[in-house]
mmCIF file of C-alpha atoms and ligand atoms in Angstrom:
data_model
loop_
_atom_site.group_PDB
_atom_site.id
_atom_site.type_symbol
_atom_site.label_atom_id
_atom_site.label_comp_id
_atom_site.label_asym_id
_atom_site.label_seq_id
_atom_site.Cartn_x
_atom_site.Cartn_y
_atom_site.Cartn_z
ATOM 1 C CA UNK W 1 0.000 0.000 0.000
ATOM 2 C CA UNK W 2 1.288 3.415 -0.940
ATOM 3 C CA UNK W 3 1.465 5.823 1.947
ATOM 4 C CA UNK W 4 0.682 9.501 1.256
ATOM 5 C CA UNK W 5 3.250 11.640 3.077
ATOM 6 C CA UNK W 6 4.463 15.234 3.439
ATOM 7 C CA UNK W 7 7.304 16.646 1.376
ATOM 8 C CA UNK W 8 9.471 16.660 4.534
ATOM 9 C CA UNK W 9 8.913 12.906 4.988
ATOM 10 C CA UNK W 10 9.797 12.283 1.355
ATOM 11 C CA UNK W 11 12.945 14.416 1.743
ATOM 12 C CA UNK W 12 13.981 12.433 4.838
ATOM 13 C CA UNK W 13 13.373 9.185 2.942
ATOM 14 C CA UNK W 14 15.412 10.384 -0.060
ATOM 15 C CA UNK W 15 18.255 11.617 2.148
ATOM 16 C CA UNK W 16 18.539 8.100 3.580
ATOM 17 C CA UNK W 17 18.798 6.456 0.122
ATOM 18 C CA UNK W 18 21.656 6.023 -2.340
ATOM 19 C CA UNK W 19 21.998 4.601 -5.863
ATOM 20 C CA UNK W 20 18.796 6.251 -6.916
ATOM 21 C CA UNK W 21 16.990 6.106 -10.239
ATOM 22 C CA UNK W 22 14.715 9.072 -10.994
ATOM 23 C CA UNK W 23 11.923 8.212 -13.412
ATOM 24 C CA UNK W 24 9.538 10.266 -15.552
ATOM 25 C CA UNK W 25 6.530 9.381 -17.710
ATOM 26 C CA UNK W 26 6.202 8.125 -21.294
ATOM 27 C CA UNK W 27 6.333 10.875 -23.939
ATOM 28 C CA UNK W 28 8.289 13.005 -21.490
ATOM 29 C CA UNK W 29 7.232 16.659 -21.561
ATOM 30 C CA UNK W 30 8.937 19.732 -20.119
ATOM 31 C CA UNK W 31 7.709 18.973 -16.617
ATOM 32 C CA UNK W 32 8.791 15.320 -16.605
ATOM 33 C CA UNK W 33 12.179 16.224 -18.142
ATOM 34 C CA UNK W 34 12.895 19.325 -16.026
ATOM 35 C CA UNK W 35 11.580 17.945 -12.743
ATOM 36 C CA UNK W 36 13.516 14.690 -12.886
ATOM 37 C CA UNK W 37 16.719 16.527 -13.856
ATOM 38 C CA UNK W 38 16.325 19.074 -11.047
ATOM 39 C CA UNK W 39 15.962 16.196 -8.553
ATOM 40 C CA UNK W 40 19.104 14.654 -10.044
ATOM 41 C CA UNK W 41 21.064 17.917 -9.520
ATOM 42 C CA UNK W 42 19.891 18.012 -5.893
ATOM 43 C CA UNK W 43 20.907 14.371 -5.334
ATOM 44 C CA UNK W 44 24.340 15.087 -6.836
ATOM 45 C CA UNK W 45 24.665 18.089 -4.483
ATOM 46 C CA UNK W 46 24.087 15.629 -1.625
ATOM 47 C CA UNK W 47 26.884 13.425 -2.983
ATOM 48 C CA UNK W 48 24.566 10.615 -4.062
ATOM 49 C CA UNK W 49 24.864 8.273 -7.017
ATOM 50 C CA UNK W 50 21.814 8.887 -9.175
ATOM 51 C CA UNK W 51 20.572 8.668 -12.745
ATOM 52 C CA UNK W 52 17.534 10.040 -14.581
ATOM 53 C CA UNK W 53 15.719 7.577 -16.845
ATOM 54 C CA UNK W 54 13.028 8.734 -19.264
ATOM 55 C CA UNK W 55 11.178 6.535 -21.769
ATOM 56 C CA UNK W 56 12.912 7.242 -25.088
ATOM 57 C CA UNK W 57 15.519 9.454 -23.380
ATOM 58 C CA UNK W 58 15.478 13.245 -23.177
ATOM 59 C CA UNK W 59 13.369 14.914 -25.921
ATOM 60 C CA UNK W 60 15.406 16.891 -28.425
ATOM 61 C CA UNK W 61 13.886 20.237 -27.441
ATOM 62 C CA UNK W 62 15.040 19.788 -23.834
ATOM 63 C CA UNK W 63 18.604 18.737 -24.654
ATOM 64 C CA UNK W 64 19.928 22.157 -23.628
ATOM 65 C CA UNK W 65 18.946 21.562 -20.023
ATOM 66 C CA UNK W 66 21.977 21.293 -17.742
ATOM 67 C CA UNK W 67 22.715 17.639 -16.996
ATOM 68 C CA UNK W 68 20.559 16.333 -19.850
ATOM 69 C CA UNK W 69 23.504 14.489 -21.452
ATOM 70 C CA UNK W 70 23.404 12.062 -18.507
ATOM 71 C CA UNK W 71 19.735 11.200 -19.011
ATOM 72 C CA UNK W 72 19.176 7.614 -20.088
ATOM 73 C CA UNK W 73 16.446 5.763 -21.920
ATOM 74 C CA UNK W 74 14.572 3.573 -19.401
ATOM 75 C CA UNK W 75 15.370 0.527 -21.561
ATOM 76 C CA UNK W 76 19.162 1.064 -21.502
ATOM 77 C CA UNK W 77 21.496 -0.665 -19.031
ATOM 78 C CA UNK W 78 22.141 1.446 -15.925
ATOM 79 C CA UNK W 79 25.626 2.473 -14.738
ATOM 80 C CA UNK W 80 24.843 0.975 -11.296
ATOM 81 C CA UNK W 81 22.343 -1.316 -9.600
ATOM 82 C CA UNK W 82 19.630 1.025 -8.297
ATOM 83 C CA UNK W 83 18.475 0.547 -4.719
ATOM 84 C CA UNK W 84 15.845 3.273 -4.709
ATOM 85 C CA UNK W 85 13.469 4.722 -7.284
ATOM 86 C CA UNK W 86 11.672 8.058 -7.294
ATOM 87 C CA UNK W 87 9.020 8.658 -9.936
ATOM 88 C CA UNK W 88 8.254 12.289 -10.705
ATOM 89 C CA UNK W 89 5.211 13.633 -12.609
ATOM 90 C CA UNK W 90 3.912 10.081 -13.114
ATOM 91 C CA UNK W 91 0.202 9.611 -12.389
ATOM 92 C CA UNK W 92 0.106 5.814 -12.405
ATOM 93 C CA UNK W 93 2.335 2.771 -12.936
ATOM 94 C CA UNK W 94 1.550 2.207 -16.666
ATOM 95 C CA UNK W 95 2.623 5.835 -17.349
ATOM 96 C CA UNK W 96 6.186 4.749 -16.489
ATOM 97 C CA UNK W 97 6.194 2.686 -19.695
ATOM 98 C CA UNK W 98 7.038 -1.003 -19.767
ATOM 99 C CA UNK W 99 10.769 -0.655 -19.071
ATOM 100 C CA UNK W 100 10.237 2.114 -16.520
ATOM 101 C CA UNK W 101 7.701 0.018 -14.667
ATOM 102 C CA UNK W 102 10.156 -2.905 -14.510
ATOM 103 C CA UNK W 103 12.896 -0.605 -13.260
ATOM 104 C CA UNK W 104 10.617 0.936 -10.625
ATOM 105 C CA UNK W 105 9.262 -2.358 -9.352
ATOM 106 C CA UNK W 106 12.724 -3.960 -9.172
ATOM 107 C CA UNK W 107 13.907 -1.337 -6.653
ATOM 108 C CA UNK W 108 13.531 -2.312 -2.999
ATOM 109 C CA UNK W 109 12.689 1.301 -2.035
ATOM 110 C CA UNK W 110 10.140 3.215 -4.145
ATOM 111 C CA UNK W 111 8.545 6.630 -3.854
ATOM 112 C CA UNK W 112 6.677 9.147 -5.989
ATOM 113 C CA UNK W 113 6.205 12.896 -6.276
ATOM 114 C CA UNK W 114 3.291 14.075 -8.395
ATOM 115 C CA UNK W 115 0.609 16.680 -9.109
ATOM 116 C CA UNK W 116 -2.069 14.696 -10.983
ATOM 117 C CA UNK W 117 -5.431 14.628 -9.172
ATOM 118 C CA UNK W 118 -6.077 11.140 -10.563
ATOM 119 C CA UNK W 119 -2.955 9.669 -8.901
ATOM 120 C CA UNK W 120 -3.956 6.944 -6.456
ATOM 121 C CA UNK W 121 -0.417 6.492 -5.177
ATOM 122 C CA UNK W 122 2.554 4.459 -6.284
ATOM 123 C CA UNK W 123 5.583 3.086 -4.473
ATOM 124 C CA UNK W 124 5.766 2.746 -0.719
ATOM 125 C CA UNK W 125 5.324 6.450 -0.102
ATOM 126 C CA UNK W 126 4.234 9.357 -2.245
ATOM 127 C CA UNK W 127 3.642 13.085 -2.194
ATOM 128 C CA UNK W 128 0.653 14.335 -4.157
ATOM 129 C CA UNK W 129 -0.465 17.945 -4.523
ATOM 130 C CA UNK W 130 -3.141 18.141 -7.190
ATOM 131 C CA UNK W 131 -3.178 21.946 -6.915
ATOM 132 C CA UNK W 132 0.446 22.340 -8.011
ATOM 133 C CA UNK W 133 0.730 23.631 -11.570
ATOM 134 C CA UNK W 134 3.679 21.346 -12.245
ATOM 135 C CA UNK W 135 5.649 18.612 -10.543
ATOM 136 C CA UNK W 136 8.443 21.197 -10.780
ATOM 137 C CA UNK W 137 6.742 23.307 -8.096
ATOM 138 C CA UNK W 138 6.890 20.322 -5.760
ATOM 139 C CA UNK W 139 10.490 19.539 -6.692
ATOM 140 C CA UNK W 140 11.420 23.053 -5.568
ATOM 141 C CA UNK W 141 9.814 22.300 -2.176
ATOM 142 C CA UNK W 142 11.675 18.990 -2.087
ATOM 143 C CA UNK W 143 15.004 20.727 -2.770
ATOM 144 C CA UNK W 144 14.261 23.128 0.115
ATOM 145 C CA UNK W 145 13.270 20.259 2.404
ATOM 146 C CA UNK W 146 16.526 18.481 1.541
ATOM 147 C CA UNK W 147 18.397 21.622 2.639
ATOM 148 C CA UNK W 148 20.038 21.928 -0.788
ATOM 149 C CA UNK W 149 20.776 25.382 -2.245
ATOM 150 C CA UNK W 150 18.826 26.121 -5.432
ATOM 151 C CA UNK W 151 21.520 26.489 -8.104
ATOM 152 C CA UNK W 152 21.147 28.081 -11.534
ATOM 153 C CA UNK W 153 21.257 24.606 -13.099
ATOM 154 C CA UNK W 154 18.376 23.384 -10.964
ATOM 155 C CA UNK W 155 16.487 26.624 -11.589
ATOM 156 C CA UNK W 156 16.805 26.256 -15.385
ATOM 157 C CA UNK W 157 15.322 22.774 -15.219
ATOM 158 C CA UNK W 158 12.571 23.878 -12.846
ATOM 159 C CA UNK W 159 11.631 26.969 -14.843
ATOM 160 C CA UNK W 160 11.189 24.804 -17.942
ATOM 161 C CA UNK W 161 9.178 22.251 -15.933
ATOM 162 C CA UNK W 162 6.878 24.848 -14.402
ATOM 163 C CA UNK W 163 6.486 27.161 -17.364
ATOM 164 C CA UNK W 164 5.611 24.397 -19.851
ATOM 165 C CA UNK W 165 3.005 22.743 -17.590
ATOM 166 C CA UNK W 166 1.025 25.940 -16.959
ATOM 167 C CA UNK W 167 1.026 27.255 -20.543
ATOM 168 C CA UNK W 168 3.701 29.775 -19.638
ATOM 169 C CA UNK W 169 1.753 31.053 -16.629
ATOM 170 C CA UNK W 170 -1.618 31.249 -18.333
ATOM 171 C CA UNK W 171 -3.673 28.107 -17.543
ATOM 172 C CA UNK W 172 -6.113 27.869 -14.643
ATOM 173 C CA UNK W 173 -3.574 25.789 -12.686
ATOM 174 C CA UNK W 174 -1.302 28.863 -12.421
ATOM 175 C CA UNK W 175 -1.352 29.959 -8.778
ATOM 176 C CA UNK W 176 0.560 32.484 -6.700
ATOM 177 C CA UNK W 177 3.000 29.771 -5.708
ATOM 178 C CA UNK W 178 3.703 29.082 -9.395
ATOM 179 C CA UNK W 179 4.892 32.677 -9.857
ATOM 180 C CA UNK W 180 6.840 32.524 -6.582
ATOM 181 C CA UNK W 181 8.628 29.396 -7.764
ATOM 182 C CA UNK W 182 9.377 31.089 -11.107
ATOM 183 C CA UNK W 183 10.635 34.197 -9.315
ATOM 184 C CA UNK W 184 13.037 32.070 -7.327
ATOM 185 C CA UNK W 185 14.347 30.607 -10.589
ATOM 186 C CA UNK W 186 15.012 34.155 -11.825
ATOM 187 C CA UNK W 187 16.772 34.985 -8.544
ATOM 188 C CA UNK W 188 18.922 31.886 -9.011
ATOM 189 C CA UNK W 189 20.234 33.411 -12.254
ATOM 190 C CA UNK W 190 18.295 31.905 -15.171
ATOM 191 C CA UNK W 191 18.161 33.780 -18.488
ATOM 192 C CA UNK W 192 14.394 34.113 -19.063
ATOM 193 C CA UNK W 193 14.662 35.534 -22.595
ATOM 194 C CA UNK W 194 17.030 32.807 -23.805
ATOM 195 C CA UNK W 195 15.059 29.988 -22.180
ATOM 196 C CA UNK W 196 11.674 31.127 -23.462
ATOM 197 C CA UNK W 197 13.000 31.775 -26.964
ATOM 198 C CA UNK W 198 14.121 28.141 -27.092
ATOM 199 C CA UNK W 199 10.816 26.920 -25.609
ATOM 200 C CA UNK W 200 8.229 29.100 -27.325
ATOM 201 C CA UNK W 201 9.787 31.013 -30.199
ATOM 202 C CA UNK W 202 11.857 28.310 -31.908
ATOM 203 C CA UNK W 203 10.686 25.186 -33.715
ATOM 204 C CA UNK W 204 12.344 22.809 -36.169
ATOM 205 C CA UNK W 205 11.316 22.713 -39.813
ATOM 206 C CA UNK W 206 9.920 19.202 -39.263
ATOM 207 C CA UNK W 207 7.732 20.338 -36.383
ATOM 208 C CA UNK W 208 6.439 23.270 -38.425
ATOM 209 C CA UNK W 209 5.597 21.083 -41.437
ATOM 210 C CA UNK W 210 3.899 18.493 -39.204
ATOM 211 C CA UNK W 211 1.696 21.199 -37.683
ATOM 212 C CA UNK W 212 0.603 22.193 -41.193
ATOM 213 C CA UNK W 213 -0.182 18.606 -42.241
ATOM 214 C CA UNK W 214 -2.223 17.890 -39.109
ATOM 215 C CA UNK W 215 -4.165 21.156 -39.202
ATOM 216 C CA UNK W 216 -4.984 20.675 -42.903
ATOM 217 C CA UNK W 217 -7.128 17.689 -41.845
ATOM 218 C CA UNK W 218 -9.040 19.547 -39.135
ATOM 219 C CA UNK W 219 -12.669 18.569 -38.605
ATOM 220 C CA UNK W 220 -15.304 20.249 -36.471
ATOM 221 C CA UNK W 221 -18.798 19.244 -35.334
ATOM 222 C CA UNK W 222 -21.755 21.047 -37.000
ATOM 223 C CA UNK W 223 -22.218 23.226 -33.890
ATOM 224 C CA UNK W 224 -18.493 24.079 -33.908
ATOM 225 C CA UNK W 225 -17.994 22.926 -30.311
ATOM 226 C CA UNK W 226 -15.845 19.867 -30.980
ATOM 227 C CA UNK W 227 -12.660 19.857 -33.047
ATOM 228 C CA UNK W 228 -10.519 16.872 -33.982
ATOM 229 C CA UNK W 229 -7.584 16.012 -36.212
ATOM 230 C CA UNK W 230 -5.309 13.101 -37.047
ATOM 231 C CA UNK W 231 -1.551 12.643 -36.859
ATOM 232 C CA UNK W 232 -0.463 9.621 -38.892
ATOM 233 C CA UNK W 233 2.898 7.908 -39.180
ATOM 234 C CA UNK W 234 2.951 8.929 -42.863
ATOM 235 C CA UNK W 235 2.681 12.594 -41.806
ATOM 236 C CA UNK W 236 5.654 12.194 -39.446
ATOM 237 C CA UNK W 237 7.711 10.752 -42.299
ATOM 238 C CA UNK W 238 6.555 13.364 -44.836
ATOM 239 C CA UNK W 239 7.371 16.242 -42.480
ATOM 240 C CA UNK W 240 10.650 14.718 -41.325
ATOM 241 C CA UNK W 241 9.338 15.206 -37.799
ATOM 242 C CA UNK W 242 9.956 13.341 -34.567
ATOM 243 C CA UNK W 243 7.215 11.743 -32.462
ATOM 244 C CA UNK W 244 7.788 14.407 -29.777
ATOM 245 C CA UNK W 245 6.926 17.108 -32.347
ATOM 246 C CA UNK W 246 3.264 16.334 -31.562
ATOM 247 C CA UNK W 247 3.574 18.440 -28.408
ATOM 248 C CA UNK W 248 1.266 21.446 -28.459
ATOM 249 C CA UNK W 249 -0.584 20.618 -31.698
ATOM 250 C CA UNK W 250 -3.812 19.783 -29.852
ATOM 251 C CA UNK W 251 -3.815 23.297 -28.398
ATOM 252 C CA UNK W 252 -4.410 24.728 -31.880
ATOM 253 C CA UNK W 253 -7.647 22.734 -31.948
ATOM 254 C CA UNK W 254 -8.971 23.827 -28.562
ATOM 255 C CA UNK W 255 -7.980 27.426 -29.268
ATOM 256 C CA UNK W 256 -10.416 27.654 -32.193
ATOM 257 C CA UNK W 257 -13.129 30.136 -31.287
ATOM 258 C CA UNK W 258 -16.239 28.333 -29.997
ATOM 259 C CA UNK W 259 -14.523 24.968 -29.501
ATOM 260 C CA UNK W 260 -15.170 23.363 -26.089
ATOM 261 C CA UNK W 261 -13.487 20.000 -26.638
ATOM 262 C CA UNK W 262 -10.528 19.007 -28.813
ATOM 263 C CA UNK W 263 -9.170 15.605 -29.784
ATOM 264 C CA UNK W 264 -5.877 14.876 -31.497
ATOM 265 C CA UNK W 265 -5.703 11.237 -32.602
ATOM 266 C CA UNK W 266 -2.215 9.882 -33.170
ATOM 267 C CA UNK W 267 -1.496 6.674 -34.979
ATOM 268 C CA UNK W 268 0.904 4.493 -32.948
ATOM 269 C CA UNK W 269 1.229 1.289 -34.940
ATOM 270 C CA UNK W 270 -1.945 -0.690 -34.316
ATOM 271 C CA UNK W 271 -3.085 1.576 -31.472
ATOM 272 C CA UNK W 272 -4.225 5.186 -31.184
ATOM 273 C CA UNK W 273 -3.149 7.784 -28.666
ATOM 274 C CA UNK W 274 -5.738 10.463 -27.965
ATOM 275 C CA UNK W 275 -4.687 13.873 -26.705
ATOM 276 C CA UNK W 276 -7.696 15.614 -25.171
ATOM 277 C CA UNK W 277 -8.294 19.237 -24.218
ATOM 278 C CA UNK W 278 -11.473 20.739 -22.790
ATOM 279 C CA UNK W 279 -13.022 23.941 -21.518
ATOM 280 C CA UNK W 280 -15.068 23.908 -18.280
ATOM 281 C CA UNK W 281 -17.575 22.545 -17.371
ATOM 282 C CA UNK W 282 -16.353 19.775 -19.677
ATOM 283 C CA UNK W 283 -13.605 17.775 -18.039
ATOM 284 C CA UNK W 284 -11.232 15.936 -20.392
ATOM 285 C CA UNK W 285 -10.013 13.495 -17.729
ATOM 286 C CA UNK W 286 -13.399 12.691 -16.159
ATOM 287 C CA UNK W 287 -15.557 12.745 -19.295
ATOM 288 C CA UNK W 288 -13.347 10.953 -21.794
ATOM 289 C CA UNK W 289 -9.812 9.894 -20.762
ATOM 290 C CA UNK W 290 -10.688 7.991 -17.570
ATOM 291 C CA UNK W 291 -13.619 6.025 -19.063
ATOM 292 C CA UNK W 292 -11.265 5.003 -21.884
ATOM 293 C CA UNK W 293 -8.564 3.787 -19.492
ATOM 294 C CA UNK W 294 -6.367 6.905 -19.457
ATOM 295 C CA UNK W 295 -6.255 9.912 -17.170
ATOM 296 C CA UNK W 296 -4.826 13.378 -16.676
ATOM 297 C CA UNK W 297 -6.107 16.776 -15.645
ATOM 298 C CA UNK W 298 -9.425 18.622 -15.869
ATOM 299 C CA UNK W 299 -8.537 20.475 -19.078
ATOM 300 C CA UNK W 300 -5.769 18.244 -20.493
ATOM 301 C CA UNK W 301 -5.882 14.480 -20.530
ATOM 302 C CA UNK W 302 -5.078 11.488 -22.687
ATOM 303 C CA UNK W 303 -5.412 7.770 -23.290
ATOM 304 C CA UNK W 304 -4.243 5.037 -25.655
ATOM 305 C CA UNK W 305 -6.749 2.720 -27.315
ATOM 306 C CA UNK W 306 -5.844 -0.634 -28.874
ATOM 307 C CA UNK W 307 -7.671 0.119 -32.126
ATOM 308 C CA UNK W 308 -7.221 2.113 -35.345
ATOM 309 C CA UNK W 309 -7.743 5.880 -35.382
ATOM 310 C CA UNK W 310 -11.275 6.103 -36.794
ATOM 311 C CA UNK W 311 -13.068 3.915 -34.214
ATOM 312 C CA UNK W 312 -10.967 5.533 -31.476
ATOM 313 C CA UNK W 313 -12.133 8.999 -32.587
ATOM 314 C CA UNK W 314 -15.745 7.770 -32.727
ATOM 315 C CA UNK W 315 -15.516 6.407 -29.177
ATOM 316 C CA UNK W 316 -14.149 9.699 -27.870
ATOM 317 C CA UNK W 317 -16.697 11.766 -29.823
ATOM 318 C CA UNK W 318 -19.571 9.700 -28.368
ATOM 319 C CA UNK W 319 -18.325 10.408 -24.841
ATOM 320 C CA UNK W 320 -17.875 14.111 -25.562
ATOM 321 C CA UNK W 321 -21.420 14.371 -26.955
ATOM 322 C CA UNK W 322 -22.746 12.521 -23.922
ATOM 323 C CA UNK W 323 -20.928 14.917 -21.563
ATOM 324 C CA UNK W 324 -22.228 17.914 -23.520
ATOM 325 C CA UNK W 325 -25.764 16.520 -23.379
ATOM 326 C CA UNK W 326 -25.517 15.950 -19.642
ATOM 327 C CA UNK W 327 -24.405 19.560 -19.232
ATOM 328 C CA UNK W 328 -27.425 20.836 -21.192
ATOM 329 C CA UNK W 329 -29.876 18.968 -18.961
ATOM 330 C CA UNK W 330 -28.488 20.494 -15.728
HETATM 331 P P1 5GP U 26 -0.952 14.918 -23.725
HETATM 332 O O1 5GP U 26 -2.225 15.076 -24.448
HETATM 333 O O2 5GP U 26 -0.162 16.170 -23.720
HETATM 334 O O3 5GP U 26 -0.196 13.706 -24.110
HETATM 335 O O4 5GP U 26 -1.368 14.647 -22.231
HETATM 336 C C1 5GP U 26 -2.062 15.562 -21.470
HETATM 337 C C2 5GP U 26 -2.111 15.098 -20.040
HETATM 338 O O5 5GP U 26 -2.890 13.905 -19.984
HETATM 339 C C3 5GP U 26 -0.748 14.733 -19.500
HETATM 340 O O6 5GP U 26 -0.357 15.712 -18.585
HETATM 341 C C4 5GP U 26 -0.940 13.430 -18.791
HETATM 342 O O7 5GP U 26 -1.062 13.695 -17.433
HETATM 343 C C5 5GP U 26 -2.279 12.911 -19.220
HETATM 344 N N1 5GP U 26 -2.224 11.697 -20.029
HETATM 345 C C6 5GP U 26 -1.989 11.606 -21.358
HETATM 346 N N2 5GP U 26 -2.073 10.336 -21.769
HETATM 347 C C7 5GP U 26 -2.374 9.587 -20.683
HETATM 348 C C8 5GP U 26 -2.595 8.180 -20.454
HETATM 349 O O8 5GP U 26 -2.543 7.347 -21.361
HETATM 350 N N3 5GP U 26 -2.882 7.826 -19.170
HETATM 351 C C9 5GP U 26 -2.971 8.722 -18.157
HETATM 352 N N4 5GP U 26 -3.241 8.277 -16.913
HETATM 353 N N5 5GP U 26 -2.767 10.033 -18.337
HETATM 354 C C10 5GP U 26 -2.469 10.468 -19.568
HETATM 355 MN MN1 MN U 27 3.297 17.610 -15.042
#
């Protein structure tokens, strides 16, 4: 049974461990990448042996983060036998990916730090704050609780983690503490202009072409409230894009005026990954992702279905229409 604990308890647990593997979720985003790396910097400051493992390794767009060259793919052999595992930004065991799950479960000591409301706990102990805009906010608290000084390297990782998970301080999850955490990153010496140019004002040619291909196939419901699009493996090849170049495309769908629910369907071999975004009172996690075996947040959620794209889209659309109908009757 996983025990929900305070950040101080988690810090005390971590301080007593060595040979630690820090794990993030599949399709690592800015929060998973930055949060795990910031923990790694803190563990190094404590003189511990530690390694960050992410499914597929560090995404290309986060390769400038300090320490990222030491990040491993969860499937690769580790430089040491890990005795403890800490998962960060991971809402449930399957989100670790197959190799990550094996790695996590093989460790005698296991803990988690997360900010997904749907997290029911993993490992022997876990910290969960569903109000935090990013796991990065909680990692900053963990660094404080460990008594480690926040360095510029840690702050760069944490700023990327926090900023990317709250839509650069614009989503409803952005709270006063989010700005305070960001302010501390600035105080620690980060270059805001350089970091945000890399994050928000630079994209590869492949990513740009992929965006065009996906948006060209946009569909909307007759009332204009639901938008969906497809990302196929052929489009990835035609654009010369990487899988991670999908990040952010679904936002273009939900940002269409009048749209209340957006679905990006991605072909993954025989299965389909759905990226879901919603506007209140619709709830992407509750209304669609969770019933389909996935999860996530109120406004951003996802799931993977073992079926081709078209039936997967139909399944999601049926649930969206049902949720919209339920709303109308209230
Ligand atoms: P994205 O659409 O960007 O892949 O995911 C949006 C959010 O939904 C992520 O922050 C993640 O928490 C959640 N999410 C996406 N896919 C899954 C999934 O298959 N299972 C669960 N539990 N959560 C997911
Ligand atoms: Mn996150």
